[in-house]
XYZ file of C-alpha atoms in Angstrom:
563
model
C -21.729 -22.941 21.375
C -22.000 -26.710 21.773
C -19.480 -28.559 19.703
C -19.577 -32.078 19.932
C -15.890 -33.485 21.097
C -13.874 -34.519 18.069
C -10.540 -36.743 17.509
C -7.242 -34.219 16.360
C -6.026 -35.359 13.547
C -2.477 -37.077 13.922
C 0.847 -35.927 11.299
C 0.663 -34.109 8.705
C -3.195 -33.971 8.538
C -3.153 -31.948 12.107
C -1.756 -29.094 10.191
C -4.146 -26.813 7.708
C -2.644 -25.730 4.470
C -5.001 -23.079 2.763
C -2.209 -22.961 -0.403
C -4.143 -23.527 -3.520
C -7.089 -21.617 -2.202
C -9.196 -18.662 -4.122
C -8.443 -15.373 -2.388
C -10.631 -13.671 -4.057
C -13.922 -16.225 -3.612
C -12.032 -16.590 0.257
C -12.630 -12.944 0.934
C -17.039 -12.274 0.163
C -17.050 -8.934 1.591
C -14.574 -7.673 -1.271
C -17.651 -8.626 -3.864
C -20.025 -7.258 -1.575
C -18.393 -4.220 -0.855
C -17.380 -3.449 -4.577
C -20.229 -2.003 -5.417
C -20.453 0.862 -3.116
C -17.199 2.042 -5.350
C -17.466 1.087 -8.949
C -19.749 1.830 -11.538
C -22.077 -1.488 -12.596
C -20.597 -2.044 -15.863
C -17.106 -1.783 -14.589
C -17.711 -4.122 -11.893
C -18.995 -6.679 -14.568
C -16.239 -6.689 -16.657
C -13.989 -6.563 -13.886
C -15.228 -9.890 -11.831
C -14.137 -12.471 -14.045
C -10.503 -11.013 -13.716
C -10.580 -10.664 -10.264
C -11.455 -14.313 -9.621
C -8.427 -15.577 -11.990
C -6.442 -13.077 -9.914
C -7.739 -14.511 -6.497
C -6.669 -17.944 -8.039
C -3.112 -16.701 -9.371
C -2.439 -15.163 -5.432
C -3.375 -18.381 -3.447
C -1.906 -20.382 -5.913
C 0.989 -19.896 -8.783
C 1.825 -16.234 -7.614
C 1.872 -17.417 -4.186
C 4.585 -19.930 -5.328
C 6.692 -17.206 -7.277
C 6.417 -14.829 -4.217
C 7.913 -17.429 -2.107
C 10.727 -18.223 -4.998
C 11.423 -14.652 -5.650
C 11.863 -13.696 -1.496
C 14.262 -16.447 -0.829
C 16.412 -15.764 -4.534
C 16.737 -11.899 -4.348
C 18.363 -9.876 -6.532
C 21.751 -9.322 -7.336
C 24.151 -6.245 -8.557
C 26.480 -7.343 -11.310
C 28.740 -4.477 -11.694
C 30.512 -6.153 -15.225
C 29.588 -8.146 -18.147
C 31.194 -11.122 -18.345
C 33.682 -9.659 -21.282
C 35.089 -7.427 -18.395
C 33.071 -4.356 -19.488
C 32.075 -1.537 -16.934
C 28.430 -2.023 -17.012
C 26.236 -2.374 -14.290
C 22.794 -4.493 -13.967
C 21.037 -6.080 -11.633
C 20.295 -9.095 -12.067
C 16.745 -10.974 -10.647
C 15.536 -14.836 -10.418
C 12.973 -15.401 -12.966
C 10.123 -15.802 -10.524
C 10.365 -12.276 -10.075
C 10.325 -11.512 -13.926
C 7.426 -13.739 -14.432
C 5.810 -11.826 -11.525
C 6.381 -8.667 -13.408
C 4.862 -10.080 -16.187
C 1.944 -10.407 -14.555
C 1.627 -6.873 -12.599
C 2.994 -4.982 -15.373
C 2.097 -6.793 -18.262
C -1.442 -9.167 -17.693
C -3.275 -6.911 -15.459
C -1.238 -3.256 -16.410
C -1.400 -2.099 -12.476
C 0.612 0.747 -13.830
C -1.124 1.947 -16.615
C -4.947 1.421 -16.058
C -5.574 4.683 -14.319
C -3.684 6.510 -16.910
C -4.809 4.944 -20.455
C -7.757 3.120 -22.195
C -7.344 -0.433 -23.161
C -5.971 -2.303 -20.076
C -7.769 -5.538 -19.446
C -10.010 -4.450 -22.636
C -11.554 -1.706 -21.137
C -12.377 0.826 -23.377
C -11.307 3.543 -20.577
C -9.243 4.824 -17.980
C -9.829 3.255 -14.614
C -10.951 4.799 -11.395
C -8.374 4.240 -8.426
C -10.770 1.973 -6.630
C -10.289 -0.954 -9.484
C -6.612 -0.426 -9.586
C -6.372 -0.529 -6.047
C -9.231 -3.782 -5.960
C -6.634 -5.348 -8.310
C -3.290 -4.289 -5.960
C -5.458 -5.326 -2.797
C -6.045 -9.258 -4.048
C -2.133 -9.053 -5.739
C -0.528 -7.906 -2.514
C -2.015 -10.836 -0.647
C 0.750 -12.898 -2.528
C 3.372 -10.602 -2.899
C 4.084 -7.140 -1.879
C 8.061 -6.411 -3.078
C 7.008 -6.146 -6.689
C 3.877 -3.701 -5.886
C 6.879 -1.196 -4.558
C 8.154 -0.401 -7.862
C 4.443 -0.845 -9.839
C 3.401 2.020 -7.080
C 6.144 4.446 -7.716
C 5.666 3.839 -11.832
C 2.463 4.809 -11.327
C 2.880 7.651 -9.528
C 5.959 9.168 -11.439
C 3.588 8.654 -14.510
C 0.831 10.483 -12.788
C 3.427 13.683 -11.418
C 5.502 13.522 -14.698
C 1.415 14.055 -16.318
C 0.670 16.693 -13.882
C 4.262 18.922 -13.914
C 6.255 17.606 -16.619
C 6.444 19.695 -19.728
C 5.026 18.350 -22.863
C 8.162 16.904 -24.464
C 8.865 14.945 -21.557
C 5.750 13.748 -21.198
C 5.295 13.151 -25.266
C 9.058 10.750 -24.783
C 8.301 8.983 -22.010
C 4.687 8.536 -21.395
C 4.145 5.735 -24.070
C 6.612 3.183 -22.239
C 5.868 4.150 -18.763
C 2.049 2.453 -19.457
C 3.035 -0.129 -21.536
C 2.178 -3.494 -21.141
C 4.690 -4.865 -23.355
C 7.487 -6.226 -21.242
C 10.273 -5.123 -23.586
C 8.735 -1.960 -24.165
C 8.409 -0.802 -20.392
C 9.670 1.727 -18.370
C 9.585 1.047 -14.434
C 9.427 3.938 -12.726
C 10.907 4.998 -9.020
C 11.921 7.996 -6.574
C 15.175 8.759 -5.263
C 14.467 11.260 -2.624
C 16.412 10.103 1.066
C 20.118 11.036 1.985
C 22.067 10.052 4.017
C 21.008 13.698 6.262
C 17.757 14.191 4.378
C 15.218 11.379 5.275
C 12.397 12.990 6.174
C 13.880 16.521 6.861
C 13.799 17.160 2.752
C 15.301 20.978 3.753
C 18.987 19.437 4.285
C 19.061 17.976 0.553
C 22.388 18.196 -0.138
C 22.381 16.502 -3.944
C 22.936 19.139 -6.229
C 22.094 20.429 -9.786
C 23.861 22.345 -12.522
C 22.657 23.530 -15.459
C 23.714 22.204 -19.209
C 23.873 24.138 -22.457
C 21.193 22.084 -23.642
C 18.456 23.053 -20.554
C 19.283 19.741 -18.909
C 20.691 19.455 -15.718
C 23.842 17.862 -14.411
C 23.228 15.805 -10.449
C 26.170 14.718 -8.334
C 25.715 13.572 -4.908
C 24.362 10.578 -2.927
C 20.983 9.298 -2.610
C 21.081 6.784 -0.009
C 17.800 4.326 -0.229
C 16.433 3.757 -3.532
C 13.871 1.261 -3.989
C 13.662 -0.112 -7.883
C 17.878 1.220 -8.280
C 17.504 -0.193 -11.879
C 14.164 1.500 -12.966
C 14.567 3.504 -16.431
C 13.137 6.339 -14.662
C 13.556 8.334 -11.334
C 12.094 11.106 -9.624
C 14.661 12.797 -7.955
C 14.915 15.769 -5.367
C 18.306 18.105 -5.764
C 19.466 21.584 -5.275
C 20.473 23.607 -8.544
C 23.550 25.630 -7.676
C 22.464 29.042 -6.402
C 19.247 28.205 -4.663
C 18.434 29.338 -2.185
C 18.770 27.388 1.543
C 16.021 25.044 2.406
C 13.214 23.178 1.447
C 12.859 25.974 -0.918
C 15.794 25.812 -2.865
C 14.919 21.858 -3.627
C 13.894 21.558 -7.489
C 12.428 18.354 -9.005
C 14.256 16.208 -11.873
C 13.802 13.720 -13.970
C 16.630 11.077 -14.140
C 16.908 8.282 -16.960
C 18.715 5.315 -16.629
C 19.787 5.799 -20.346
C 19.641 8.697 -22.184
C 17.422 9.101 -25.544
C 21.118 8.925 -27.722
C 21.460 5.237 -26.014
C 24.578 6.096 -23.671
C 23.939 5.126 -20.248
C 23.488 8.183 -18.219
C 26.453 9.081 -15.450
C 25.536 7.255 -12.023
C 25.960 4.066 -10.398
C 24.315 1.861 -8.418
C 27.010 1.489 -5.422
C 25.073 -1.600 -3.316
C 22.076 -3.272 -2.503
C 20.529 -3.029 0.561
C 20.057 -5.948 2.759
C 16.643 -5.699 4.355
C 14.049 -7.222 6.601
C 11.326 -7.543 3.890
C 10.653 -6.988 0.647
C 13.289 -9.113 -0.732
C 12.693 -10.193 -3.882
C 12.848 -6.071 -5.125
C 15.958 -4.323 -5.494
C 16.385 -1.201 -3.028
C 20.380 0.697 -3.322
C 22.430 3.345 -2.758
C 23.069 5.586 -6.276
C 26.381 7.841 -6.686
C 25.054 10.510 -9.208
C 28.366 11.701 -10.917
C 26.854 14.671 -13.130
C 23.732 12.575 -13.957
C 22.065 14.174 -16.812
C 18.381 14.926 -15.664
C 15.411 17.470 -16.365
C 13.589 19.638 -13.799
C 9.916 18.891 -14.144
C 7.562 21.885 -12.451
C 8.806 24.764 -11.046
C 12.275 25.807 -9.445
C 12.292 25.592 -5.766
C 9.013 23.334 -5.896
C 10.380 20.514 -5.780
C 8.693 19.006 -2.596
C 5.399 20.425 -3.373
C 5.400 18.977 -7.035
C 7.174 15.262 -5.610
C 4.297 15.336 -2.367
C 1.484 14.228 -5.338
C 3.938 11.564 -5.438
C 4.607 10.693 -2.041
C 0.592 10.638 -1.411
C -0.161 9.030 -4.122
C 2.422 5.995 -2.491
C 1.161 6.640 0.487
C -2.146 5.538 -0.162
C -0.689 2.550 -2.051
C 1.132 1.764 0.568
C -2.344 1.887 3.201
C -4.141 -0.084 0.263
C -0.593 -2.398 0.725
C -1.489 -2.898 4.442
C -4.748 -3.495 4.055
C -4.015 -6.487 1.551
C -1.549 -7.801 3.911
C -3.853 -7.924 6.556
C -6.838 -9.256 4.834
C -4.367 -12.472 3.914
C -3.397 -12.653 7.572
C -6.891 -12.485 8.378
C -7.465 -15.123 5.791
C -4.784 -17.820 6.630
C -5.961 -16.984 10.428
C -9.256 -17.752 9.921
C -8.780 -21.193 7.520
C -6.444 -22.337 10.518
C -9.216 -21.756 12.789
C -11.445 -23.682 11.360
C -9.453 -26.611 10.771
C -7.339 -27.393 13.998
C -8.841 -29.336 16.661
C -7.277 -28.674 20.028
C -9.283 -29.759 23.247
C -11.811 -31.570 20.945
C -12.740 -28.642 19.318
C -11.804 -26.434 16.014
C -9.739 -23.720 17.506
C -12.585 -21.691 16.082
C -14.988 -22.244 18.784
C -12.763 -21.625 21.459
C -13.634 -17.781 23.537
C -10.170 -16.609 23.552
C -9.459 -17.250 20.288
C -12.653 -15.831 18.798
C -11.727 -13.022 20.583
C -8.241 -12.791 18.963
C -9.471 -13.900 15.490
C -12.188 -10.302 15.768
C -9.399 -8.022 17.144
C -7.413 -8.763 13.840
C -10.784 -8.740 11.527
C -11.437 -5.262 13.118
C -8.538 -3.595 11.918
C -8.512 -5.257 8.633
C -11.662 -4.329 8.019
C -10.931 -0.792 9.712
C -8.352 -0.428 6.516
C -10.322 -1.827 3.960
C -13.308 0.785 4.526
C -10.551 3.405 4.908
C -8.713 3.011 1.258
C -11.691 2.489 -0.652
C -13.167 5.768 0.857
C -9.960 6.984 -0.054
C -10.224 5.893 -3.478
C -13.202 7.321 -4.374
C -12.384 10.683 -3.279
C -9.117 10.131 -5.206
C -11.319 9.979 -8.662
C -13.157 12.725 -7.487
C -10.135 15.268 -6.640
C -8.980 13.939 -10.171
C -12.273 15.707 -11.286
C -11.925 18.617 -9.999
C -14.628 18.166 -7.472
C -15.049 21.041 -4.992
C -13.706 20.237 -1.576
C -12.837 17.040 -2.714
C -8.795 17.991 -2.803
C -8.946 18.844 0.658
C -10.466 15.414 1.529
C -8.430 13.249 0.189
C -5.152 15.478 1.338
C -6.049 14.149 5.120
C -7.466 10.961 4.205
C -4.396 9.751 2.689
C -1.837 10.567 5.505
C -4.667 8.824 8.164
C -5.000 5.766 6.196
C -0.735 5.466 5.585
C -0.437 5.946 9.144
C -2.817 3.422 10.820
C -3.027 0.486 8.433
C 0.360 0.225 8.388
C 0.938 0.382 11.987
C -1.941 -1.960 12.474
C -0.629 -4.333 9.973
C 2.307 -4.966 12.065
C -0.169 -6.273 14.688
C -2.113 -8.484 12.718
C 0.315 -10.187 10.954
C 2.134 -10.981 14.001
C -1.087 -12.383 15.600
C -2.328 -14.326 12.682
C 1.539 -15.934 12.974
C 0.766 -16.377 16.140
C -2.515 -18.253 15.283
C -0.887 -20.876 13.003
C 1.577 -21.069 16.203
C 5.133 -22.646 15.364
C 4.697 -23.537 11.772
C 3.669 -19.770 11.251
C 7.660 -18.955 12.492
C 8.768 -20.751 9.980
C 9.234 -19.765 6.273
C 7.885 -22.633 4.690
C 3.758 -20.787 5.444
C 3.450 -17.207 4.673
C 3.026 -15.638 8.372
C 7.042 -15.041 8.819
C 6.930 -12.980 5.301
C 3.937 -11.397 6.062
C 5.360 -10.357 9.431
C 8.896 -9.244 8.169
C 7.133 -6.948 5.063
C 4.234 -5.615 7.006
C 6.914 -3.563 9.355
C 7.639 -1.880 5.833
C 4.506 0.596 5.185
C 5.624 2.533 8.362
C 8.982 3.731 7.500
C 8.406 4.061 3.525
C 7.180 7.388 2.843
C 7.050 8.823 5.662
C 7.403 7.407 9.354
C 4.367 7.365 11.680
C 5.730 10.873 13.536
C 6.250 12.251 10.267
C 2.554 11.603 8.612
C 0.966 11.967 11.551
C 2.202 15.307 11.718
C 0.875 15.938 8.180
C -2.738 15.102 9.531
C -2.143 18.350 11.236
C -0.428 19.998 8.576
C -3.125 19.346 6.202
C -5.836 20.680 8.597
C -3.978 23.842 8.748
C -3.367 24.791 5.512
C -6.031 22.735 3.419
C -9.145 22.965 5.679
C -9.411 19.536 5.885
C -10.900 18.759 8.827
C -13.876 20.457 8.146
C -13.853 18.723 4.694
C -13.148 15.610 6.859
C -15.773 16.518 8.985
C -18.609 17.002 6.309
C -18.245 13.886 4.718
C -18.130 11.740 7.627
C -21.910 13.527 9.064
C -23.186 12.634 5.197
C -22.069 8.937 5.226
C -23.858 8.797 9.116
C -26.908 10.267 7.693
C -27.144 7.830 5.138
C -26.525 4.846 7.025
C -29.178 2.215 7.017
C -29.806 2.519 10.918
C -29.496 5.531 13.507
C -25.714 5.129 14.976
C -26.281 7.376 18.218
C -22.325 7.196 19.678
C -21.254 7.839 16.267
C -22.148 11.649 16.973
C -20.692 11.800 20.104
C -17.179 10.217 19.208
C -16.757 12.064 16.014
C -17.187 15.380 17.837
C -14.721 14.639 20.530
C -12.018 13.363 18.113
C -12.277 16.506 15.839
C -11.929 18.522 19.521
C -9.056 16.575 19.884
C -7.753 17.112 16.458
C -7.915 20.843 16.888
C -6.297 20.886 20.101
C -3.996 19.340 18.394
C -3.138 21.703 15.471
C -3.454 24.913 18.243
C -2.795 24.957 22.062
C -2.173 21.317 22.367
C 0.609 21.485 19.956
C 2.037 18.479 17.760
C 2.612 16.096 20.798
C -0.699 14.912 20.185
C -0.396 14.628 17.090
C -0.483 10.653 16.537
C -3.169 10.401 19.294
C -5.657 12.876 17.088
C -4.803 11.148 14.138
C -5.474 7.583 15.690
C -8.631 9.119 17.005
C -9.991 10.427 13.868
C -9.020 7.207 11.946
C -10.725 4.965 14.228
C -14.190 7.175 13.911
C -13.585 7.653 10.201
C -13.543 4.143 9.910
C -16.630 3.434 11.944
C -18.787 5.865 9.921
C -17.232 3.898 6.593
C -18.313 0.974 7.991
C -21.316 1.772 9.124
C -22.275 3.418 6.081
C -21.058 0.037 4.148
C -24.097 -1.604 6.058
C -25.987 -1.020 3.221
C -23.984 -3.737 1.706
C -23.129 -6.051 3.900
C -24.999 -5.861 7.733
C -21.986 -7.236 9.043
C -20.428 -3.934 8.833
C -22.272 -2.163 11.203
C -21.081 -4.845 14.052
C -17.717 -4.282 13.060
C -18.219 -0.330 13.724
C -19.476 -0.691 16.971
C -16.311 -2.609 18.044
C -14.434 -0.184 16.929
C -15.662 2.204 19.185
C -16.399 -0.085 21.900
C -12.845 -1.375 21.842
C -10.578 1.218 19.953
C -12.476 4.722 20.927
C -14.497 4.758 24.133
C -13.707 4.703 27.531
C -13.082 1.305 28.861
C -12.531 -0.373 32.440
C -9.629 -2.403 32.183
C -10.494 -4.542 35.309
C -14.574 -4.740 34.347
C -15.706 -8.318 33.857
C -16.690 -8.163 30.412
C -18.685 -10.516 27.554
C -18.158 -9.755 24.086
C -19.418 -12.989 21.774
C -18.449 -13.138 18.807
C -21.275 -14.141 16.141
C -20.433 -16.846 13.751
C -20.999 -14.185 11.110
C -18.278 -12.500 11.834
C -15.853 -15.676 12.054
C -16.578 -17.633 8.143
C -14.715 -20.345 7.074
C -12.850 -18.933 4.238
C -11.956 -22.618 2.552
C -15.965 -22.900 2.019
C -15.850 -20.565 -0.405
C -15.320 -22.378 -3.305
């Protein structure tokens, strides 16, 4: 490439500043891409919104991210009268971002009701998750607690009996602020993290049918939300993850009285700031079981997947905005005479990061779409997305540590400092690996859900249809997919769960390369992207070979052209 020296800029000029910029019209592939996963009409209707949201998240919601992460919440355990009552109380850059999650674009009610955004319809989960993917880029606290409304609406749908479901459903999808009911899950203790089996809240029974909870629940993300999913052990059952019921936990109860728990603290944590996470005391909490006795974690995993996947789709947002600032940076600071842009090494860095962005992307819109079809009732389609989702939690979110920290590393010391994105980016991409399971823990599910779902041959299926309809023969495709499901199986028998993250890693990274190979069709970039993902994250390599990669300018746009 033969750049013709140029003059850095001197001051404040020699540093790039991509705030005010449309994420949305910044990102091309996301409108290219769209249409492999939502139905023309849809699509339509939808583009108009997602450019004013692309505008909102570069620009204004940007600036009330930034407000809300450096004013966070605050527990105010008495009104100013001296009265015992408890609130929490948050800067109004976080209710205005509410507003606009909950209320403008109704992220927790499209998949469930008609009429969001004017569309006569339920959404599929690829919108909603188009929608979270351009939001996130701006701020990711606030798409904690529209995640686990979601979700509790979609379990309380799926197990909750029809009174509970008749009471609560109306507010849960509302887009009236006043209206609302946020939504969360209060599953970890203090001894029950991820081992669920040593639950030690328990449950007693009422006159009524309702149930009474005491115990401690020890991280609870959205403390304050009017309603909780919450795991506990009725007195009597039996030892175990089998003797854990489900319940349903208001904040208030439907006489008005507020309902018998507190929130003891707030946590103090690395990232997501500007949303509330706590410890709750439940001191004979009135709460219903929804489901089954002793099915608790069955009933709450459709929960926990359905976060999970939020959370990949999280990851993947994060990383695309990484990607992004990276990227406008690149293009706009001369070093050596040159736009960084130009220069080998960094090309080099700038296509690692684009890889596994683009790895993610492919992997939660996949993910998506078999989500609407499992929804359907779809044959096979259940056992699909039940190893899709734990593959997708576990690598974007371990990859988005990586890219954020190298896009940081891009913008170089500015990106340390608070004043640019980078440093939140950084702190709240380390989140998506611990929430919802840590990397052992749904990596191990990978296995868990070959064994007892079938899903690696449902895994396996799918991926040999997308590589016969890709638009070009992708020979090492064949060969890579075969060893990784060898691997995965080894895994699940004789090899035992010590391989268990390296299957998983292996069948994400050739899941991901048939995606994107298959998204060709859309955009020919893709199938460049898939080959580095073998070449650099699946095949054997020499670490001391003399190698060449360049990068095409293809691969490398200038995101602040597209205007």
């Amino acid at each position: 490439m033969n750049i013709p020296n140029r003059p850095a800029p001197t001051g404040a000029e020699a540093v790039p500043d991509s705030h005010g910029i449309n994420l949305f019209r910044a990102d091309p592939t996301l409108a290219a891409l769209l249409p492999l996963y939502l139905p023309p009409d849809l699509l339509a209707h939808l583009t108009p919104h997602l450019h004013r949201l692309g505008e909102l998240a570069g620009g204004k919601l940007a600036e009330l991210a930034a407000t809300a992460d450096t004013n966070p919440p605050e527990l105010l355990h008495r009104t100013r009268r001296g009265e015992d009552a408890q609130s929490i109380a948050y800067h109004p850059a976080y209710r205005e971002m509410e507003r606009l999650a909950f209320g403008d674009y109704g992220l927790a009610a499209l998949s469930h009701r008609a009429g969001v955004l004017d569309w006569p319809a339920p959404m599929p989960a690829a919108a909603k998750y188009a929608i979270t993917y351009l939001f996130v880029q701006a701020e990711f606290g606030l798409m904690c607690p529209v995640s686990m409304t979601d979700s509790l609406t979609r379990t309380l749908r799926k197990f909750g009996d029809a009174a509970l479901v008749d009471r609560y459903l109306p507010a849960l999808t509302s887009q009236d602020m006043d209206a609302l009911f946020q939504g969360a899950m209060f599953m970890t203790e203090q001894g029950a993290g991820s081992d669920i089996a040593n639950t030690a809240v328990t449950a007693s029974p009422n006159a009524d049918g309702s149930w009474a909870l005491s115990g401690d629940k020890w991280f609870c993300s959205n403390a304050d939300a009017e309603l909780a999913m919450v795991l506990a052990r009725p007195e009597g059952a039996a030892p175990g993850i089998k003797g854990v019921s489900l319940f349903l936990l208001p904040r208030v109860l439907p006489d008005g009285t507020p309902n018998r728990y507190r929130i003891v603290r707030l946590k103090e944590k690395l990232g997501t700031r500007s949303m509330a996470s706590g410890e709750i005391t439940l001191q004979g909490a009135t709460a219903w079981m929804v489901g089954e006795p002793g099915a608790g974690m069955r009933q709450m995993a459709d929960m926990v997947n359905n976060s999970r996947l939020s959370n990949a789709v999280r990851a993947a947002g994060m990383m695309r905005r990484a990607v992004t600032e990276a990227l406008f940076i690149a293009h706009r600071r001369i070093a050596f005479g040159a736009p960084i842009v130009t220069l080998p090494l960094m090309r080099r860095q700038l296509a690692k990061m684009l890889v596994r962005a683009e790895q993610a992307r492919a992997m939660v819109f996949q993910t998506a779409e078999v989500l609407r079809r499992s929804d359907a009732g779809e044959p096979g389609a259940y056992a699909l997305l039940r190893i899709l989702t734990p593959l997708a939690k576990f690598r974007a979110c371990r990859d988005a540590r990586v890219v954020t920290g190298d896009a940081m590393e891009v913008r170089g010391g500015c990106g340390y400092i608070e004043d640019f994105p980078d440093a939140r980016l950084v702190r709240d991409a380390h989140l998506g690996s611990i929430w919802e399971g840590t990397s052992n823990i749904v990596a191990l599910d990978v296995l868990r859900a070959a064994a007892r779902e079938g899903s690696l041959e449902a895994l396996e299926a799918h991926l040999a249809t997308l590589r016969a309809d890709t638009p070009a023969p992708f020979p090492p495709l064949d060969a890579a997919a075969a060893r990784a499901f060898a691997l995965a199986r080894h895994a699940g028998g004789d090899g035992g769960p010590v391989l268990a993250r390296q299957a998983a890693t292996g069948l994400y990274n050739v899941a991901s390369a048939t995606m994107m190979a298959w998204e060709a069709r859309a955009v020919p970039e893709r199938a460049a992207l898939a080959a580095m993902v073998l070449a650099h994250r699946v095949l054997p390599r020499d670490p001391l070979a003399a190698t060449d990669d360049p990068i095409p300018d293809s691969l490398l746009p200038d995101p602040g052209a597209m205007r």
